[in-house]
């Protein structure tokens, strides 16, 4: 394949051209991507699991309550500060481990897919301290662990994960006709059910009604987890638990189909059917094509992905192989603008930068200033994936400033500059020439990171 195909494999499907990928991608770009789909042992960043982190959070919350009621004000303030710093340090450690894992992974196509589905099933820590400590574990457990399975399996894992149940308030949802509903002021919460249909499966144009939202909300009443507003010692903190007393009894009708199952299986059956619905196939095919090809992808590419989804019953590895084999995905006429997260990842990868204190500081400032802090999207829809959202004049100015600052601070040697120049596509001749003529490796690195060519994949 052409040099452009090698560059496309590393950038469009991967997380940025880098020396870690160069040899493998050069020999057989498409084969390199397909081979990554066969690797099924991907533990992800090593962070505490959700149950462990949630237990730690509850201990912090209980200790905070105790200290707040203490009469020793000076000692209380010191201990509260210490607790707060410990929690914040764990959060930052998790986020940096996630970024570093992506920056140095040898299977960047898999990692891009993980981040794609993580954004599709987005959770946000904005204003929710509990989620901040657990969102990386959520990504590992609900998304990464099911990348080699079916879309239905991933959907079930997402909807039953404590982070999603808390984020969209399903842990507080009580069926009005349930035993708990008859004696409680709490009622039905439709948030999770609505987002499942609007954002996760059918799409806003999927043909569902408000009655369908209510039916699904009733079918997933009782889906909760231990530790939050729960004092039952038999329920483990931070683990999924079905609260039968909260579940709305009786059959429900969703999209014209009646579900007579009882208890937990009623909601599971409904979710599986939603995952396999033709509207879901069309919605997910469109999002994948928009992410990997262009903001407005060719209709035929969407149709091929849609058919692959339906024929394989949502088998994700099959769908991803179809994606790699799409002619449109390799067409030089199509391109995508990097999100801030993608831009920063590709910068670290292209020079194989060490993840030391200086680089960590640059990464932190870049994600904040470019407005894409991890798990901080403004809504359950996740981060936008289109050029218009990320390419304002002020945003581009900030990218240029970050690129120049990183180039000056990266301490990149001449050998890495020569490697980076060799990895650029042939249509970036002016940039290659400018980098070769730069007065120093630092200046060459800054020119590359701040260049228009480096903003696209």
Short mmCIF file of C-alpha atoms in Angstrom, two decimals, residues 4 8 328 330-335:
data_model
loop_
_atom_site.label_atom_id
_atom_site.label_comp_id
_atom_site.label_asym_id
_atom_site.label_seq_id
_atom_site.Cartn_x
_atom_site.Cartn_y
_atom_site.Cartn_z
CA UNK A 4 -0.50 7.62 2.58
CA UNK A 8 -3.86 6.73 7.44
CA UNK A 328 -13.93 5.15 1.77
CA UNK A 330 -8.71 4.89 2.93
CA UNK A 331 -9.75 7.58 0.45
CA UNK A 332 -7.37 10.59 0.65
CA UNK A 333 -10.30 12.88 -0.13
CA UNK A 334 -11.75 12.28 3.32
CA UNK A 335 -10.24 13.62 6.54
#
